PDB file of C-alpha atoms in Angstrom:
ATOM      1  CA  MET A 191     -21.668 138.654  35.626  1.00  0.00           C
ATOM      2  CA  SER A 192     -19.187 138.705  32.894  1.00  0.00           C
ATOM      3  CA  THR A 193     -17.847 141.524  34.611  1.00  0.00           C
ATOM      4  CA  ARG A 194     -17.712 140.317  38.001  1.00  0.00           C
ATOM      5  CA  MET A 195     -15.398 137.466  37.276  1.00  0.00           C
ATOM      6  CA  PRO A 196     -12.746 138.650  37.410  1.00  0.00           C
ATOM      7  CA  SER A 197     -12.792 140.529  40.727  1.00  0.00           C
ATOM      8  CA  LEU A 198     -14.392 137.633  41.815  1.00  0.00           C
ATOM      9  CA  PHE A 199     -10.563 135.590  40.394  1.00  0.00           C
ATOM     10  CA  ARG A 200      -8.663 138.177  42.007  1.00  0.00           C
ATOM     11  CA  GLN A 201     -10.050 137.719  45.101  1.00  0.00           C
ATOM     12  CA  ILE A 202      -9.737 134.156  45.490  1.00  0.00           C
ATOM     13  CA  ILE A 203      -5.557 134.373  44.282  1.00  0.00           C
ATOM     14  CA  LEU A 204      -5.576 136.413  47.439  1.00  0.00           C
ATOM     15  CA  MET A 205      -7.589 134.599  49.574  1.00  0.00           C
ATOM     16  CA  CYS A 206      -4.812 131.212  49.260  1.00  0.00           C
ATOM     17  CA  MET A 207      -1.471 133.318  48.741  1.00  0.00           C
ATOM     18  CA  ALA A 208      -2.418 135.071  52.743  1.00  0.00           C
ATOM     19  CA  VAL A 209      -2.942 131.329  53.393  1.00  0.00           C
ATOM     20  CA  SER A 210       0.576 130.221  52.286  1.00  0.00           C
ATOM     21  CA  VAL A 211       1.531 132.642  54.142  1.00  0.00           C
ATOM     22  CA  LEU A 212       0.934 131.692  57.246  1.00  0.00           C
ATOM     23  CA  LEU A 213       1.517 127.915  56.586  1.00  0.00           C
ATOM     24  CA  VAL A 214       4.417 128.899  56.136  1.00  0.00           C
ATOM     25  CA  SER A 215       5.502 130.999  58.990  1.00  0.00           C
ATOM     26  CA  GLY A 216       3.479 128.956  60.684  1.00  0.00           C
ATOM     27  CA  CYS A 217       5.815 125.799  60.269  1.00  0.00           C
ATOM     28  CA  ALA A 218       8.805 128.193  60.214  1.00  0.00           C
ATOM     29  CA  GLY A 219       7.982 129.196  64.101  1.00  0.00           C
ATOM     30  CA  LYS A 220       7.159 126.138  65.118  1.00  0.00           C
ATOM     31  CA  SER A 221      10.790 124.405  64.425  1.00  0.00           C
ATOM     32  CA  GLY A 222      12.840 126.198  66.728  1.00  0.00           C
ATOM     33  CA  TYR A 223      16.231 126.674  64.588  1.00  0.00           C
ATOM     34  CA  ALA A 224      17.384 129.617  64.802  1.00  0.00           C
ATOM     35  CA  PRO A 225      18.101 131.483  61.597  1.00  0.00           C
ATOM     36  CA  VAL A 226      21.799 130.136  60.474  1.00  0.00           C
ATOM     37  CA  THR A 227      24.136 132.409  61.483  1.00  0.00           C
ATOM     38  CA  SER A 228      27.605 130.481  60.519  1.00  0.00           C
ATOM     39  CA  ILE A 229      29.973 131.394  58.003  1.00  0.00           C
ATOM     40  CA  ASP A 230      30.317 130.056  54.633  1.00  0.00           C
ATOM     41  CA  TYR A 231      33.061 128.964  53.641  1.00  0.00           C
ATOM     42  CA  SER A 232      31.861 128.585  50.278  1.00  0.00           C
ATOM     43  CA  LYS A 233      32.443 131.958  49.954  1.00  0.00           C
ATOM     44  CA  SER A 234      35.180 133.781  52.352  1.00  0.00           C
ATOM     45  CA  LYS A 235      37.939 130.834  52.404  1.00  0.00           C
ATOM     46  CA  THR A 236      37.219 128.967  49.214  1.00  0.00           C
ATOM     47  CA  LEU A 237      38.786 130.308  45.798  1.00  0.00           C
ATOM     48  CA  SER A 238      36.012 130.802  43.286  1.00  0.00           C
ATOM     49  CA  PRO A 239      36.347 128.623  39.826  1.00  0.00           C
ATOM     50  CA  ARG A 240      38.459 130.813  38.291  1.00  0.00           C
ATOM     51  CA  GLU A 241      40.394 132.218  41.018  1.00  0.00           C
ATOM     52  CA  LYS A 242      41.746 127.672  41.147  1.00  0.00           C
ATOM     53  CA  SER A 243      42.289 128.406  37.459  1.00  0.00           C
ATOM     54  CA  ALA A 244      44.207 131.850  37.532  1.00  0.00           C
ATOM     55  CA  SER A 245      48.044 130.557  35.719  1.00  0.00           C
ATOM     56  CA  HIS A 246      48.956 133.603  38.597  1.00  0.00           C
ATOM     57  CA  HIS A 247      48.985 136.282  41.241  1.00  0.00           C
ATOM     58  CA  VAL A 248      49.381 140.051  40.939  1.00  0.00           C
ATOM     59  CA  VAL A 249      50.884 140.486  44.829  1.00  0.00           C
ATOM     60  CA  SER A 250      49.000 143.338  46.085  1.00  0.00           C
ATOM     61  CA  ARG A 251      50.688 145.760  49.085  1.00  0.00           C
ATOM     62  CA  GLY A 252      50.942 144.010  52.484  1.00  0.00           C
ATOM     63  CA  GLU A 253      51.075 140.630  50.188  1.00  0.00           C
ATOM     64  CA  THR A 254      53.683 138.294  51.655  1.00  0.00           C
ATOM     65  CA  LEU A 255      54.859 134.449  49.526  1.00  0.00           C
ATOM     66  CA  TYR A 256      53.506 132.585  52.616  1.00  0.00           C
ATOM     67  CA  SER A 257      49.820 134.580  52.220  1.00  0.00           C
ATOM     68  CA  ILE A 258      49.469 133.416  48.960  1.00  0.00           C
ATOM     69  CA  ALA A 259      51.024 130.182  49.033  1.00  0.00           C
ATOM     70  CA  TRP A 260      48.074 130.141  51.634  1.00  0.00           C
ATOM     71  CA  ASN A 261      45.863 131.403  50.163  1.00  0.00           C
ATOM     72  CA  TYR A 262      46.171 129.475  46.996  1.00  0.00           C
ATOM     73  CA  GLY A 263      47.179 126.304  49.235  1.00  0.00           C
ATOM     74  CA  LYS A 264      50.523 126.099  48.056  1.00  0.00           C
ATOM     75  CA  ASN A 265      53.382 125.421  49.042  1.00  0.00           C
ATOM     76  CA  PHE A 266      55.794 127.550  49.737  1.00  0.00           C
ATOM     77  CA  LYS A 267      59.060 126.332  48.784  1.00  0.00           C
ATOM     78  CA  HIS A 268      57.283 125.187  45.630  1.00  0.00           C
ATOM     79  CA  LEU A 269      55.890 129.229  44.274  1.00  0.00           C
ATOM     80  CA  ALA A 270      59.739 130.847  44.760  1.00  0.00           C
ATOM     81  CA  SER A 271      61.348 127.801  43.212  1.00  0.00           C
ATOM     82  CA  ILE A 272      58.621 128.125  39.870  1.00  0.00           C
ATOM     83  CA  ASN A 273      59.249 131.815  40.585  1.00  0.00           C
ATOM     84  CA  GLY A 274      63.405 132.277  41.119  1.00  0.00           C
ATOM     85  CA  ILE A 275      62.585 134.337  44.706  1.00  0.00           C
ATOM     86  CA  LYS A 276      65.352 132.978  46.552  1.00  0.00           C
ATOM     87  CA  HIS A 277      64.765 133.240  51.341  1.00  0.00           C
ATOM     88  CA  PRO A 278      64.085 135.577  52.647  1.00  0.00           C
ATOM     89  CA  TYR A 279      61.442 135.339  50.015  1.00  0.00           C
ATOM     90  CA  THR A 280      61.421 139.592  50.013  1.00  0.00           C
ATOM     91  CA  ILE A 281      58.276 140.338  46.205  1.00  0.00           C
ATOM     92  CA  TYR A 282      56.758 143.963  45.500  1.00  0.00           C
ATOM     93  CA  PRO A 283      53.192 145.244  44.840  1.00  0.00           C
ATOM     94  CA  GLY A 284      52.821 144.526  41.423  1.00  0.00           C
ATOM     95  CA  GLN A 285      55.012 141.460  41.006  1.00  0.00           C
ATOM     96  CA  LYS A 286      53.300 138.641  38.443  1.00  0.00           C
ATOM     97  CA  ILE A 287      53.825 135.094  40.958  1.00  0.00           C
ATOM     98  CA  ASN A 288      53.879 132.612  38.989  1.00  0.00           C
ATOM     99  CA  LEU A 289      51.510 129.213  40.427  1.00  0.00           C
ATOM    100  CA  LYS A 290      51.950 127.230  37.741  1.00  0.00           C
ATOM    101  CA  SER A 291      55.999 125.440  36.847  1.00  0.00           C
ATOM    102  CA  THR A 292      56.727 127.433  33.475  1.00  0.00           C
ATOM    103  CA  ARG A 293      59.382 126.472  31.710  1.00  0.00           C
ATOM    104  CA  ASN A 294      61.407 129.896  32.348  1.00  0.00           C
ATOM    105  CA  LYS A 295      61.435 129.944  35.671  1.00  0.00           C
ATOM    106  CA  GLY A 296      62.820 134.075  35.347  1.00  0.00           C
ATOM    107  CA  VAL A 297      60.488 136.433  37.518  1.00  0.00           C
ATOM    108  CA  SER A 298      59.075 140.008  35.945  1.00  0.00           C
ATOM    109  CA  LYS A 299      59.989 142.446  38.924  1.00  0.00           C
ATOM    110  CA  PRO A 300      59.246 146.221  38.708  1.00  0.00           C
ATOM    111  CA  LYS A 301      61.547 148.895  40.155  1.00  0.00           C
ATOM    112  CA  LYS A 302      62.374 148.642  43.654  1.00  0.00           C
ATOM    113  CA  SER A 303      61.069 151.244  46.202  1.00  0.00           C
ATOM    114  CA  ASN A 304      61.540 151.610  50.067  1.00  0.00           C
ATOM    115  CA  LYS A 305      57.956 152.930  49.538  1.00  0.00           C
ATOM    116  CA  ASN A 306      56.592 149.702  48.427  1.00  0.00           C
ATOM    117  CA  LYS A 307      58.692 147.403  49.323  1.00  0.00           C
ATOM    118  CA  VAL A 308      56.151 144.395  50.869  1.00  0.00           C
ATOM    119  CA  VAL A 309      57.580 143.587  54.470  1.00  0.00           C
ATOM    120  CA  GLU A 310      59.940 140.728  53.625  1.00  0.00           C
ATOM    121  CA  ARG A 311      63.483 142.386  56.868  1.00  0.00           C
ATOM    122  CA  SER A 312      65.286 138.970  58.062  1.00  0.00           C
ATOM    123  CA  LYS A 313      66.756 142.206  60.010  1.00  0.00           C
ATOM    124  CA  PRO A 314      63.361 143.068  61.947  1.00  0.00           C
ATOM    125  CA  LYS A 315      63.816 146.065  64.092  1.00  0.00           C
ATOM    126  CA  VAL A 316      61.382 144.741  67.463  1.00  0.00           C
ATOM    127  CA  LYS A 317      60.868 146.786  70.445  1.00  0.00           C
ATOM    128  CA  LYS A 318      61.553 144.402  73.321  1.00  0.00           C
ATOM    129  CA  THR A 319      58.173 143.843  75.294  1.00  0.00           C
ATOM    130  CA  PRO A 320      57.922 141.057  77.970  1.00  0.00           C
ATOM    131  CA  ILE A 321      57.314 137.446  77.061  1.00  0.00           C
ATOM    132  CA  VAL A 322      54.272 136.036  78.599  1.00  0.00           C
ATOM    133  CA  ARG A 323      54.095 131.885  77.767  1.00  0.00           C
ATOM    134  CA  HIS A 324      51.083 129.540  77.975  1.00  0.00           C
ATOM    135  CA  SER A 325      51.947 126.704  80.409  1.00  0.00           C
ATOM    136  CA  ASN A 326      50.643 123.309  77.955  1.00  0.00           C
ATOM    137  CA  GLN A 327      51.009 119.829  77.387  1.00  0.00           C
ATOM    138  CA  GLN A 328      52.636 119.635  74.188  1.00  0.00           C
ATOM    139  CA  ARG A 329      52.279 116.594  71.861  1.00  0.00           C
ATOM    140  CA  SER A 330      55.162 115.358  69.280  1.00  0.00           C
ATOM    141  CA  VAL A 331      54.333 115.796  65.755  1.00  0.00           C
ATOM    142  CA  GLY A 332      55.973 115.472  62.264  1.00  0.00           C
ATOM    143  CA  LYS A 333      59.141 116.509  64.736  1.00  0.00           C
ATOM    144  CA  ILE A 334      57.188 119.987  66.106  1.00  0.00           C
ATOM    145  CA  ASN A 335      55.731 120.044  69.699  1.00  0.00           C
ATOM    146  CA  TRP A 336      52.124 121.450  69.252  1.00  0.00           C
ATOM    147  CA  GLN A 337      50.588 122.647  71.965  1.00  0.00           C
ATOM    148  CA  TRP A 338      46.473 124.013  71.985  1.00  0.00           C
ATOM    149  CA  PRO A 339      46.603 128.237  71.083  1.00  0.00           C
ATOM    150  CA  THR A 340      43.631 128.953  73.399  1.00  0.00           C
ATOM    151  CA  ARG A 341      41.607 127.348  76.378  1.00  0.00           C
ATOM    152  CA  GLY A 342      38.086 127.839  75.180  1.00  0.00           C
ATOM    153  CA  LYS A 343      36.019 124.584  73.474  1.00  0.00           C
ATOM    154  CA  VAL A 344      36.237 123.662  70.121  1.00  0.00           C
ATOM    155  CA  ILE A 345      32.790 124.811  68.167  1.00  0.00           C
ATOM    156  CA  GLY A 346      33.749 124.384  64.805  1.00  0.00           C
ATOM    157  CA  THR A 347      35.970 120.889  63.099  1.00  0.00           C
ATOM    158  CA  PHE A 348      38.131 120.095  60.607  1.00  0.00           C
ATOM    159  CA  SER A 349      37.159 119.429  57.622  1.00  0.00           C
ATOM    160  CA  SER A 350      38.020 117.608  53.908  1.00  0.00           C
ATOM    161  CA  ASN A 351      35.533 119.266  52.117  1.00  0.00           C
ATOM    162  CA  ALA A 352      37.656 122.858  50.636  1.00  0.00           C
ATOM    163  CA  ARG A 353      34.492 123.916  50.979  1.00  0.00           C
ATOM    164  CA  PHE A 354      33.780 123.909  54.743  1.00  0.00           C
ATOM    165  CA  ASN A 355      36.456 124.443  57.660  1.00  0.00           C
ATOM    166  CA  LYS A 356      39.625 124.342  56.857  1.00  0.00           C
ATOM    167  CA  GLY A 357      41.033 124.004  60.856  1.00  0.00           C
ATOM    168  CA  ILE A 358      39.050 124.230  63.966  1.00  0.00           C
ATOM    169  CA  ASP A 359      36.937 126.788  65.433  1.00  0.00           C
ATOM    170  CA  ILE A 360      37.198 127.591  69.525  1.00  0.00           C
ATOM    171  CA  ALA A 361      35.206 129.742  71.396  1.00  0.00           C
ATOM    172  CA  GLY A 362      36.795 132.392  73.132  1.00  0.00           C
ATOM    173  CA  LYS A 363      35.878 135.950  75.131  1.00  0.00           C
ATOM    174  CA  LEU A 364      36.997 139.898  73.417  1.00  0.00           C
ATOM    175  CA  GLY A 365      39.947 139.970  74.616  1.00  0.00           C
ATOM    176  CA  GLU A 366      40.906 137.066  76.098  1.00  0.00           C
ATOM    177  CA  PRO A 367      44.891 135.334  74.487  1.00  0.00           C
ATOM    178  CA  VAL A 368      46.019 133.745  71.841  1.00  0.00           C
ATOM    179  CA  TYR A 369      49.255 131.195  72.339  1.00  0.00           C
ATOM    180  CA  SER A 370      52.345 130.318  68.786  1.00  0.00           C
ATOM    181  CA  ALA A 371      51.131 126.449  68.333  1.00  0.00           C
ATOM    182  CA  ALA A 372      54.702 125.548  68.249  1.00  0.00           C
ATOM    183  CA  LYS A 373      58.143 127.891  68.066  1.00  0.00           C
ATOM    184  CA  GLY A 374      58.819 128.732  64.991  1.00  0.00           C
ATOM    185  CA  ARG A 375      58.859 132.253  62.763  1.00  0.00           C
ATOM    186  CA  VAL A 376      56.571 134.921  61.417  1.00  0.00           C
ATOM    187  CA  VAL A 377      55.951 135.036  58.252  1.00  0.00           C
ATOM    188  CA  PHE A 378      53.145 136.879  57.671  1.00  0.00           C
ATOM    189  CA  ALA A 379      50.804 139.660  60.874  1.00  0.00           C
ATOM    190  CA  GLY A 380      47.475 141.286  59.366  1.00  0.00           C
ATOM    191  CA  SER A 381      44.458 141.545  57.129  1.00  0.00           C
ATOM    192  CA  GLY A 382      44.089 141.255  53.626  1.00  0.00           C
ATOM    193  CA  LEU A 383      43.240 137.244  53.252  1.00  0.00           C
ATOM    194  CA  ARG A 384      38.730 136.775  53.091  1.00  0.00           C
ATOM    195  CA  GLY A 385      37.057 135.675  55.067  1.00  0.00           C
ATOM    196  CA  TYR A 386      40.220 134.955  58.072  1.00  0.00           C
ATOM    197  CA  GLY A 387      39.853 139.107  59.016  1.00  0.00           C
ATOM    198  CA  LYS A 388      43.756 139.589  61.384  1.00  0.00           C
ATOM    199  CA  LEU A 389      45.613 136.896  60.724  1.00  0.00           C
ATOM    200  CA  VAL A 390      48.499 135.733  62.328  1.00  0.00           C
ATOM    201  CA  ILE A 391      51.126 132.583  60.208  1.00  0.00           C
ATOM    202  CA  ILE A 392      53.672 131.331  61.393  1.00  0.00           C
ATOM    203  CA  HIS A 393      56.995 129.158  59.809  1.00  0.00           C
ATOM    204  CA  HIS A 394      57.501 125.964  62.145  1.00  0.00           C
ATOM    205  CA  ASP A 395      59.890 124.233  58.830  1.00  0.00           C
ATOM    206  CA  ASP A 396      59.927 123.138  55.674  1.00  0.00           C
ATOM    207  CA  LYS A 397      56.884 121.676  55.833  1.00  0.00           C
ATOM    208  CA  TYR A 398      54.617 123.254  58.438  1.00  0.00           C
ATOM    209  CA  LEU A 399      53.183 126.388  59.057  1.00  0.00           C
ATOM    210  CA  SER A 400      49.843 127.805  61.828  1.00  0.00           C
ATOM    211  CA  ALA A 401      47.128 130.374  60.863  1.00  0.00           C
ATOM    212  CA  TYR A 402      45.851 132.174  64.436  1.00  0.00           C
ATOM    213  CA  ALA A 403      42.454 133.634  62.776  1.00  0.00           C
ATOM    214  CA  HIS A 404      39.639 136.247  63.684  1.00  0.00           C
ATOM    215  CA  ASN A 405      42.036 138.544  66.724  1.00  0.00           C
ATOM    216  CA  ASN A 406      41.182 141.318  67.662  1.00  0.00           C
ATOM    217  CA  LYS A 407      44.646 142.824  68.400  1.00  0.00           C
ATOM    218  CA  LEU A 408      47.438 141.594  66.585  1.00  0.00           C
ATOM    219  CA  LEU A 409      50.713 141.378  69.158  1.00  0.00           C
ATOM    220  CA  VAL A 410      53.884 140.313  66.350  1.00  0.00           C
ATOM    221  CA  LYS A 411      55.267 141.780  63.709  1.00  0.00           C
ATOM    222  CA  GLU A 412      56.461 140.020  60.701  1.00  0.00           C
ATOM    223  CA  ASN A 413      60.097 138.229  60.679  1.00  0.00           C
ATOM    224  CA  GLN A 414      59.733 137.467  64.931  1.00  0.00           C
ATOM    225  CA  VAL A 415      60.747 134.764  65.896  1.00  0.00           C
ATOM    226  CA  ILE A 416      58.572 132.738  68.323  1.00  0.00           C
ATOM    227  CA  LYS A 417      58.385 131.080  71.252  1.00  0.00           C
ATOM    228  CA  ALA A 418      55.753 128.136  71.913  1.00  0.00           C
ATOM    229  CA  GLY A 419      52.918 129.127  74.205  1.00  0.00           C
ATOM    230  CA  GLN A 420      53.850 132.617  73.642  1.00  0.00           C
ATOM    231  CA  LYS A 421      51.253 134.809  73.355  1.00  0.00           C
ATOM    232  CA  ILE A 422      50.588 136.262  69.881  1.00  0.00           C
ATOM    233  CA  ALA A 423      47.383 137.957  69.785  1.00  0.00           C
ATOM    234  CA  GLU A 424      44.003 138.274  71.316  1.00  0.00           C
ATOM    235  CA  ILE A 425      40.971 136.733  70.460  1.00  0.00           C
ATOM    236  CA  GLY A 426      38.071 139.022  68.443  1.00  0.00           C
ATOM    237  CA  SER A 427      36.116 138.525  65.526  1.00  0.00           C
ATOM    238  CA  THR A 428      36.865 140.015  62.688  1.00  0.00           C
ATOM    239  CA  GLY A 429      35.877 138.315  59.920  1.00  0.00           C
ATOM    240  CA  THR A 430      33.751 136.554  61.787  1.00  0.00           C
ATOM    241  CA  ASN A 431      29.840 136.756  63.596  1.00  0.00           C
ATOM    242  CA  ARG A 432      31.528 136.211  67.153  1.00  0.00           C
ATOM    243  CA  PRO A 433      34.319 136.542  69.294  1.00  0.00           C
ATOM    244  CA  LYS A 434      36.809 132.604  68.703  1.00  0.00           C
ATOM    245  CA  LEU A 435      39.840 132.592  66.848  1.00  0.00           C
ATOM    246  CA  HIS A 436      39.930 129.658  63.696  1.00  0.00           C
ATOM    247  CA  PHE A 437      42.904 128.078  63.694  1.00  0.00           C
ATOM    248  CA  GLU A 438      44.949 126.156  61.184  1.00  0.00           C
ATOM    249  CA  ILE A 439      48.295 123.621  60.408  1.00  0.00           C
ATOM    250  CA  ARG A 440      49.177 123.599  56.455  1.00  0.00           C
ATOM    251  CA  LYS A 441      51.371 120.542  55.530  1.00  0.00           C
ATOM    252  CA  ASP A 442      53.379 121.462  52.228  1.00  0.00           C
ATOM    253  CA  GLY A 443      50.122 124.110  51.589  1.00  0.00           C
ATOM    254  CA  LYS A 444      47.512 121.441  52.550  1.00  0.00           C
ATOM    255  CA  PRO A 445      45.462 121.815  55.966  1.00  0.00           C
ATOM    256  CA  VAL A 446      45.403 119.326  57.701  1.00  0.00           C
ATOM    257  CA  ASP A 447      43.656 118.392  60.425  1.00  0.00           C
ATOM    258  CA  PRO A 448      44.919 119.951  63.208  1.00  0.00           C
ATOM    259  CA  LEU A 449      43.072 117.678  66.110  1.00  0.00           C
ATOM    260  CA  ARG A 450      44.827 115.621  65.370  1.00  0.00           C
ATOM    261  CA  TYR A 451      48.414 117.056  66.060  1.00  0.00           C
ATOM    262  CA  LEU A 452      47.495 119.384  69.296  1.00  0.00           C
ATOM    263  CA  PRO A 453      47.165 116.980  72.542  1.00  0.00           C
ATOM    264  CA  LYS A 454      44.750 115.255  73.775  1.00  0.00           C
ATOM    265  CA  ARG A 455      42.111 117.529  76.508  1.00  0.00           C
TER     266      ARG A 455
END
């Protein structure tokens, strides 16, 4: 009797585990909900607690002062001021950028070289191509005439919680055009900002910047002057799970709801 008891207990335990698995899978099948595949913004576009508390940032190749300010939610003019960086805000790989105000506003700069210089030219050589502009209704907010950056349906809205969506997501098909929401100058065009894929950031004035993320192809270069409604990129799925445009507006470095700036449809 004693030799059979452990074996019997093991069989009972195995049967209970099998029943539990069947119940869980059965409930999941009846729920009707598809697996969650959307972006977790808390992991992609939000800095970790350690990054948030960082006192400085070391410049990597391809970064600009604007992209660094964007990543940390800072005003680019404030970063320039506390680091003693003057217009056109040229920075270099390996340079230490203070993120918080310090008594000494100086900044240590590594030895300059054309090889390592970050692309921040005042007179860029841009090949002239025909400008394709998007005719769109405009809305004047903050002394800027805003218009929709693409024609698709809004599938993701702004959240005031910094862990979630800092802009809006607009549905689109691969290769569809992305337009500038207002006139300005390109201050970042490339990859490197976590969760944004191929990204364009446009500087509109001392207060406002706009960003266009997940592009398949970028059609503009840094320092290029852009007109409102000009085609700047093509919709893609870089840094995300489906073709779409992620669009943001920043005021003084802080995300604001784009739907409060764009014309009503």
